[in-house]
Coordinates of C-alpha atoms (C1' of nucleotides) in Angstrom, one line a residue:
Chain A
M1 CA 8.0 -119.7 75.0
G2 CA 8.7 -116.5 74.5
L3 CA 5.9 -115.4 71.8
R4 CA 2.8 -115.5 73.8
L5 CA 0.8 -112.2 73.8
C6 CA -0.1 -112.9 77.3
F7 CA -2.0 -109.7 77.7
Q8 CA -2.9 -110.5 81.1
V9 CA -5.9 -108.9 81.9
R10 CA -5.2 -109.0 85.2
T11 CA -7.5 -106.6 86.6
R12 CA -11.2 -106.6 86.3
R13 CA -11.9 -103.7 84.4
W14 CA -13.9 -104.5 81.9
A15 CA -15.2 -107.2 83.4
S16 CA -17.0 -105.0 85.1
E17 CA -19.7 -106.8 85.1
Q18 CA -20.9 -109.7 87.7
A19 CA -18.7 -112.2 85.6
A20 CA -16.7 -109.9 86.8
E21 CA -13.9 -111.3 88.4
Q22 CA -10.4 -112.1 88.2
T23 CA -10.8 -112.5 83.8
Y24 CA -7.4 -112.3 83.2
G25 CA -5.7 -115.3 80.7
E26 CA -3.7 -115.0 77.5
V27 CA -4.2 -115.9 74.1
N28 CA -3.0 -118.7 72.3
Q29 CA -2.0 -118.9 68.5
L30 CA -5.4 -119.5 67.6
G31 CA -6.6 -117.2 69.6
G32 CA -8.4 -118.5 72.0
V33 CA -8.0 -118.3 75.7
F34 CA -6.6 -119.8 78.0
V35 CA -5.1 -119.3 82.0
N36 CA -1.6 -120.5 82.3
G37 CA -1.0 -123.0 84.9
R38 CA -5.0 -123.9 84.5
P39 CA -7.2 -126.3 83.2
L40 CA -9.1 -125.0 80.8
P41 CA -12.7 -125.0 81.6
N42 CA -15.3 -127.9 81.5
A43 CA -17.3 -126.9 79.3
I44 CA -14.0 -126.9 77.0
R45 CA -13.1 -129.9 77.7
L46 CA -16.7 -131.4 77.9
R47 CA -17.0 -129.8 73.7
I48 CA -13.9 -130.9 72.6
V49 CA -14.8 -135.1 73.9
E50 CA -18.7 -134.3 72.7
L51 CA -16.7 -133.1 68.7
A52 CA -14.8 -135.5 68.8
Q53 CA -17.5 -138.2 69.6
L54 CA -19.1 -136.5 66.6
G55 CA -16.6 -137.2 64.3
I56 CA -14.4 -134.4 64.1
R57 CA -10.8 -134.0 63.9
P58 CA -9.5 -132.9 66.4
C59 CA -7.4 -130.9 64.3
D60 CA -10.5 -129.0 63.8
I61 CA -11.9 -129.2 67.6
S62 CA -8.7 -127.7 67.9
R63 CA -9.2 -125.2 65.2
Q64 CA -12.7 -124.4 66.5
L65 CA -12.8 -124.3 69.9
R66 CA -8.8 -122.5 69.3
V67 CA -7.6 -125.0 71.7
S68 CA -4.0 -126.3 70.6
H69 CA -3.9 -129.2 68.9
G70 CA -1.5 -130.8 71.7
C71 CA -4.2 -130.0 74.5
V72 CA -7.5 -131.2 72.0
S73 CA -4.8 -134.1 72.3
K74 CA -4.5 -134.8 75.3
I75 CA -8.0 -134.3 77.1
L76 CA -8.7 -137.5 74.1
A77 CA -6.0 -139.2 75.2
R78 CA -7.0 -138.7 78.6
Y79 CA -10.6 -139.3 78.0
H80 CA -10.0 -142.6 76.1
E81 CA -8.1 -144.0 78.8
T82 CA -10.0 -143.3 81.4
G83 CA -13.5 -142.5 80.5
S84 CA -13.1 -138.9 82.4
I85 CA -12.6 -135.3 80.5
L86 CA -11.1 -133.7 83.4
P87 CA -8.5 -132.5 84.3
G88 CA -6.0 -134.4 86.4
A89 CA -5.7 -132.9 90.4
I90 CA -3.8 -130.2 90.6
G91 CA -1.2 -129.5 93.6
G92 CA -1.0 -131.0 96.1
S93 CA 2.1 -133.4 98.1
K94 CA 1.4 -137.2 98.1
P95 CA -0.8 -138.9 99.9
R96 CA 0.2 -138.6 103.5
V97 CA -0.1 -141.5 105.2
T98 CA -0.5 -139.9 108.4
T99 CA -3.7 -140.1 108.6
P100 CA -6.1 -139.5 112.1
D101 CA -6.6 -142.9 112.0
V102 CA -3.4 -143.6 111.9
V103 CA -2.2 -142.1 114.3
K104 CA -4.4 -142.2 116.9
H105 CA -3.3 -146.1 116.0
I106 CA 0.6 -145.2 117.2
R107 CA -0.8 -143.5 120.2
D108 CA -2.6 -145.9 121.5
Y109 CA 0.3 -148.5 120.7
K110 CA 2.4 -145.9 122.4
H111 CA 0.3 -145.6 125.4
G112 CA 0.2 -149.5 126.1
D113 CA 3.8 -149.5 125.6
P114 CA 5.6 -146.6 126.5
G115 CA 9.0 -148.5 125.6
I116 CA 7.8 -148.9 122.0
F117 CA 10.1 -148.5 118.7
A118 CA 9.5 -146.5 116.1
W119 CA 9.5 -150.1 114.0
E120 CA 7.3 -151.8 115.9
I121 CA 4.5 -149.8 115.9
R122 CA 5.4 -150.0 112.2
D123 CA 5.0 -153.6 112.5
R124 CA 1.8 -153.5 114.8
L125 CA 0.3 -150.9 111.7
L126 CA 0.6 -153.5 109.2
A127 CA -0.4 -156.3 111.6
D128 CA -3.2 -154.6 112.7
G129 CA -3.8 -154.2 109.0
V130 CA -4.2 -150.5 110.1
C131 CA -2.0 -149.6 107.0
D132 CA -0.8 -151.4 104.2
K133 CA 2.6 -151.9 103.6
Y134 CA 1.9 -148.7 100.6
N135 CA 0.9 -146.3 103.4
V136 CA 2.6 -147.3 106.0
P137 CA 4.2 -144.6 107.6
S138 CA 8.4 -144.6 107.8
V139 CA 9.6 -144.8 111.0
S140 CA 11.1 -141.2 110.6
S141 CA 7.6 -140.6 110.5
I142 CA 6.4 -142.3 113.0
S143 CA 9.2 -141.3 115.4
R144 CA 7.9 -137.7 114.3
I145 CA 3.9 -138.5 115.3
L146 CA 5.7 -139.7 118.3
R147 CA 7.5 -136.5 118.5
N148 CA 5.5 -134.0 117.7
K149 CA 2.0 -135.4 118.5
I150 CA 1.7 -138.3 120.9
G151 CA 4.0 -136.2 123.2
S152 CA 1.6 -133.3 123.4
L153 CA -1.8 -135.2 122.9
S154 CA -4.5 -134.5 120.2
Q155 CA -5.7 -134.9 116.7
P156 CA -9.0 -135.5 117.8
A157 CA -10.3 -138.4 115.3
A158 CA -12.8 -137.2 113.9
A159 CA -10.4 -135.6 111.1
G160 CA -10.1 -139.3 110.3
L161 CA -13.3 -138.8 107.6
L162 CA -11.1 -137.5 105.5
Y163 CA -8.6 -140.0 104.8
E164 CA -10.4 -142.8 106.0
G165 CA -11.0 -143.9 102.7
G166 CA -7.6 -145.3 102.3
V167 CA -7.1 -147.7 105.3
G168 CA -10.7 -148.0 106.6
G169 CA -11.7 -149.2 102.6
G170 CA -14.8 -147.7 103.6
G171 CA -17.4 -148.2 101.2
G172 CA -15.6 -148.5 97.9
G173 CA -12.5 -148.5 99.2
G174 CA -12.2 -152.0 99.8
A175 CA -12.6 -152.8 96.0
A176 CA -10.3 -150.1 95.3
G177 CA -7.1 -151.6 96.5
G178 CA -8.4 -155.0 94.8
K179 CA -7.5 -153.2 91.4
A180 CA -3.9 -152.0 90.9
P181 CA -0.6 -152.3 91.7
A182 CA -0.8 -148.8 92.7
P183 CA 0.8 -147.5 95.2
Q184 CA -1.2 -146.0 96.9
P185 CA -4.1 -148.6 96.9
A186 CA -5.3 -146.8 99.4
L187 CA -4.9 -143.4 99.9
P188 CA -7.8 -141.5 98.5
Y189 CA -5.6 -139.2 97.0
N190 CA -7.2 -137.5 94.0
H191 CA -10.0 -135.6 93.9
I192 CA -12.3 -135.9 91.9
Y193 CA -14.8 -134.2 90.8
Q194 CA -17.8 -134.8 89.2
Y195 CA -18.9 -133.8 86.3
P196 CA -21.3 -131.3 84.5
Y197 CA -24.4 -132.7 84.6
P198 CA -24.9 -133.4 88.8
S199 CA -28.2 -132.8 89.0
A200 CA -28.7 -134.8 85.7
V201 CA -28.4 -138.2 87.3
A202 CA -30.0 -137.3 90.6
A203 CA -32.9 -135.6 88.9
S204 CA -33.3 -139.0 86.8
G205 CA -33.9 -140.6 90.3
A206 CA -31.4 -142.9 89.3
K207 CA -30.1 -142.3 92.0
L208 CA -28.6 -145.7 91.8
G209 CA -26.2 -146.4 94.9
A210 CA -28.3 -146.0 97.5
H211 CA -24.9 -147.2 99.5
P212 CA -25.0 -145.0 102.4
G213 CA -21.4 -145.5 103.0
A214 CA -19.7 -145.5 99.4
P215 CA -18.5 -142.5 98.4
V216 CA -19.9 -141.7 95.8
S217 CA -17.9 -140.2 93.2
A218 CA -18.9 -139.1 90.0
A219 CA -20.0 -139.3 86.9
H220 CA -16.8 -138.7 85.0
V221 CA -17.8 -137.1 82.4
S222 CA -18.3 -140.2 81.7
L223 CA -19.4 -141.6 77.7
P224 CA -19.7 -145.2 77.1
R225 CA -16.1 -145.2 76.2
S226 CA -16.8 -148.3 73.1
W227 CA -16.1 -145.9 70.2
P228 CA -13.5 -147.3 68.3
S229 CA -11.8 -144.5 67.1
A230 CA -12.3 -141.4 68.4
H231 CA -13.3 -140.4 65.0
S232 CA -15.9 -142.5 65.2
V233 CA -19.6 -142.1 65.2
S234 CA -21.0 -145.8 65.5
N235 CA -21.6 -144.8 68.8
I236 CA -24.2 -142.1 68.9
L237 CA -26.7 -144.0 70.9
G238 CA -24.4 -143.5 73.9
I239 CA -22.9 -140.4 72.5
R240 CA -27.1 -139.1 72.3
T241 CA -27.1 -140.0 76.4
F242 CA -24.6 -137.8 76.7
L243 CA -25.0 -134.8 74.9
D244 CA -28.9 -134.6 75.9
Q245 CA -26.7 -134.6 79.4
S246 CA -25.2 -131.7 78.4
A247 CA -28.2 -130.5 76.7
A248 CA -30.1 -130.2 79.7
L249 CA -27.8 -129.1 81.6
A250 CA -25.9 -125.9 79.6
G251 CA -29.7 -125.3 78.8
T252 CA -30.9 -124.6 81.7
E253 CA -29.2 -121.7 80.0
G254 CA -30.5 -118.2 82.0
S255 CA -29.2 -120.1 85.5
P256 CA -27.9 -122.5 87.5
Y257 CA -25.8 -123.8 84.7
A258 CA -23.3 -121.1 84.5
A259 CA -23.5 -120.9 88.7
K260 CA -23.0 -124.8 88.1
M261 CA -20.1 -125.2 86.7
E262 CA -18.3 -122.9 89.0
E263 CA -19.4 -124.8 91.6
W264 CA -19.2 -129.0 90.1
P265 CA -16.3 -128.5 90.0
S266 CA -15.6 -128.1 94.1
A267 CA -18.6 -129.6 94.7
N268 CA -18.1 -132.6 93.5
R269 CA -15.0 -133.9 94.9
S270 CA -15.1 -136.9 97.1
A271 CA -12.7 -139.6 97.8
F272 CA -12.1 -142.4 95.5
P273 CA -10.4 -145.4 95.5
A274 CA -6.8 -145.6 93.5
A275 CA -8.2 -148.1 91.4
S276 CA -10.6 -145.6 90.1
Q277 CA -7.5 -144.1 88.4
G278 CA -6.9 -141.0 90.0
V279 CA -7.9 -139.3 87.3
N280 CA -10.0 -137.0 87.6
A281 CA -10.1 -135.0 90.1
L282 CA -11.1 -131.9 89.6
D283 CA -10.6 -129.4 93.3
K284 CA -11.5 -126.2 93.4
S285 CA -8.7 -125.5 91.0
A286 CA -11.3 -126.2 88.2
S287 CA -13.7 -124.6 89.8
E288 CA -11.1 -121.8 90.5
T289 CA -10.4 -121.5 86.4
D290 CA -13.4 -121.4 85.7
I291 CA -14.0 -118.5 87.5
K292 CA -11.1 -117.0 86.2
Y293 CA -11.9 -117.1 83.2
P294 CA -13.4 -115.7 81.3
Q295 CA -16.9 -116.4 81.5
A296 CA -20.3 -115.3 80.8
P297 CA -22.4 -114.9 83.5
S298 CA -24.8 -117.4 82.0
G299 CA -25.3 -120.8 80.2
L300 CA -22.5 -121.6 78.5
S301 CA -20.3 -119.1 79.7
A302 CA -16.7 -121.0 78.7
V303 CA -17.6 -122.1 75.9
S304 CA -18.6 -118.9 74.1
T305 CA -16.3 -116.7 75.5
F306 CA -13.6 -118.9 74.3
L307 CA -15.8 -119.2 70.9
P308 CA -15.4 -115.7 69.1
P309 CA -18.3 -115.9 66.6
C310 CA -16.3 -115.7 64.4
A311 CA -14.8 -119.0 64.7
Y312 CA -17.3 -120.2 65.6
P313 CA -20.5 -119.9 63.0
T314 CA -23.1 -120.6 65.4
S315 CA -26.0 -120.6 63.2
S316 CA -23.6 -123.4 60.6
Q317 CA -24.1 -126.4 63.4
P318 CA -27.2 -126.3 65.0
G319 CA -27.3 -129.6 66.2
V320 CA -23.3 -130.0 67.2
Y321 CA -22.5 -126.8 69.2
G322 CA -25.2 -123.5 68.4
G323 CA -22.4 -121.7 70.1
P324 CA -25.2 -120.3 73.1
A325 CA -26.4 -123.1 74.9
G326 CA -29.9 -122.8 73.7
S327 CA -28.9 -123.5 70.3
Y328 CA -26.6 -126.5 71.5
L329 CA -29.5 -128.0 73.8
S330 CA -32.0 -130.6 73.0
P331 CA -35.3 -130.4 74.6
A332 CA -35.4 -133.7 75.6
H333 CA -34.4 -135.1 78.9
H334 CA -33.8 -138.9 78.3
W335 CA -31.2 -138.9 80.3
Q336 CA -33.1 -139.4 83.2
T337 CA -33.4 -142.7 82.1
Q338 CA -30.1 -143.4 80.8
G339 CA -28.3 -142.0 83.7
S340 CA -27.7 -144.6 85.6
P341 CA -25.6 -146.4 82.8
L342 CA -23.2 -143.2 82.8
A343 CA -22.7 -143.2 86.2
H344 CA -22.0 -147.1 86.3
H345 CA -19.3 -146.9 84.1
H346 CA -16.5 -147.0 86.5
P347 CA -15.9 -149.0 89.1
P348 CA -17.8 -149.6 92.1
G349 CA -18.6 -147.5 94.4
M350 CA -17.8 -144.6 92.2
A351 CA -21.1 -143.0 91.6
L352 CA -21.5 -139.4 92.4
H353 CA -25.4 -138.1 92.2
G354 CA -25.9 -134.9 91.7
A355 CA -29.5 -134.6 93.9
E356 CA -26.6 -135.8 96.6
L357 CA -24.3 -133.0 95.7
A358 CA -23.9 -131.9 99.3
T359 CA -23.9 -134.9 101.0
P360 CA -21.1 -136.1 99.7
L361 CA -19.5 -132.9 101.0
A362 CA -21.2 -133.1 103.8
F363 CA -20.5 -136.7 104.8
K364 CA -17.1 -137.0 103.3
H365 CA -14.9 -133.5 103.9
P366 CA -16.1 -132.5 107.0
T367 CA -12.9 -131.1 107.4
R368 CA -11.2 -128.8 105.3
E369 CA -14.2 -128.2 103.3
G370 CA -15.3 -124.7 104.5
S371 CA -15.1 -123.3 101.5
R372 CA -12.6 -125.2 99.8
E373 CA -12.7 -128.6 98.0
G374 CA -11.4 -130.9 100.1
S375 CA -11.0 -133.7 99.8
S376 CA -7.9 -135.7 98.6
E377 CA -7.5 -138.4 95.8
S378 CA -5.4 -141.0 95.7
G379 CA -2.4 -140.4 94.3
F380 CA -0.7 -143.4 92.7
T381 CA 2.3 -142.4 91.6
Chain B
dT1 C1' -1.4 -131.7 57.7
dC2 C1' -2.0 -134.0 60.9
dC3 C1' -1.1 -135.7 65.2
dG4 C1' 1.6 -137.4 69.4
dT5 C1' 5.2 -136.1 72.4
dT6 C1' 7.7 -132.6 75.3
dA7 C1' 10.5 -128.9 77.0
dC8 C1' 9.0 -124.9 79.5
dG9 C1' 6.9 -121.7 81.8
dG10 C1' 3.1 -121.7 84.8
dT11 C1' -0.4 -123.1 89.3
dT12 C1' -1.3 -125.3 92.9
dG13 C1' -2.2 -127.9 97.2
dA14 C1' 0.3 -131.0 101.2
dT15 C1' 3.8 -130.4 103.9
Chain C
dC1 C1' 3.3 -118.1 107.5
dC2 C1' 6.3 -119.0 104.6
dA3 C1' 9.3 -122.5 101.7
dT4 C1' 9.6 -126.4 99.7
dC5 C1' 8.0 -129.8 96.5
dA6 C1' 5.5 -132.8 93.6
dA7 C1' 1.8 -133.0 91.1
dC8 C1' -1.1 -130.8 86.9
dC9 C1' -2.0 -127.1 83.4
dG10 C1' -2.0 -125.8 78.6
dT11 C1' 0.7 -124.1 74.4
dA12 C1' 4.0 -124.1 71.9
dA13 C1' 7.6 -126.3 69.1
dC14 C1' 9.5 -130.8 67.4
dG15 C1' 9.7 -135.3 64.3

DNA sequence: TCCGTTACGGTTGAT
DNA sequence: CCATCAACCGTAACG
């Protein structure tokens, strides 16, 4: 606690360059930089998983990447559990049950029967399948809606799209509900963010799901989760795929990558069924984080920043992590044909194709999307 | 020494 | 627009 070295460089001082932005952070005991309260950059998270896949022990990963072992442990555990390296959804409140669609129904009921009681509306919402027992608004909520919204008449239903996932169970929604006893099965409260190699999958043409309506969601960094143990290298093939992909990404070196990095998160969020575990939520926060972190303008950005030369003998492990993106990546983009498996990793309806990055946004988060990411996810508590 | 767990101080975003 | 609240974060420390 008190020992934090925190050197809050809240300014841009030395950030003279483009990387400029708010490069502030603190330094942990290992010399690594972190931003309190914010997730580590995806690049680092990815590296952690990659190194683990390669058989490097968590304690070594911790030292090499200069990330606390507790964090490494947490990220790997999460990865094992969910298949995603992405941080959870930060902030926000419980999924709102009073979606525009619900409000609309309430309004209809009210219009149909001005004397209807809130509890009756509640029953009808359930009876009509507008809501299920998990997301039906409370009587008090309904009363409030009647008072505040219906009274003054309002809400264009357009916004409905935002929350639609839950109730309507659009595309993949349905499946979601089925899976679990999650409290809020239907409500997409989680923000999902897609994983780094968006374009990868897309580019590959492996656009699996042509599912028009299905919420594509992203490809979490889902490696084939078959590794027997965190240290197993057995599944190297699967890893290969993974690495190649990331490599491809990182490899873009000079340009797109860095930019992408910061965009991934925001660009990739999409609502998805609670079934997906609601874990991979990356939200704007994530992207912002990346921005805040002292990132290099290009390619390896985060990672390299986090890994001072001294910590990472760039030349020593070419194959694993040579430091700069360049060396790290492998020229071959075989993922092209392997993209699908990755994408398929998760429950149905969850694939996000990089190429469609823009699209999903368009159809899924029309409203809040403007400057921030938007979407919500299914948070199930 | 390793690693899972958790208190803590922090950020975020919906309400 | 502000406050509240509940979610998540990573670090540090404990066992």
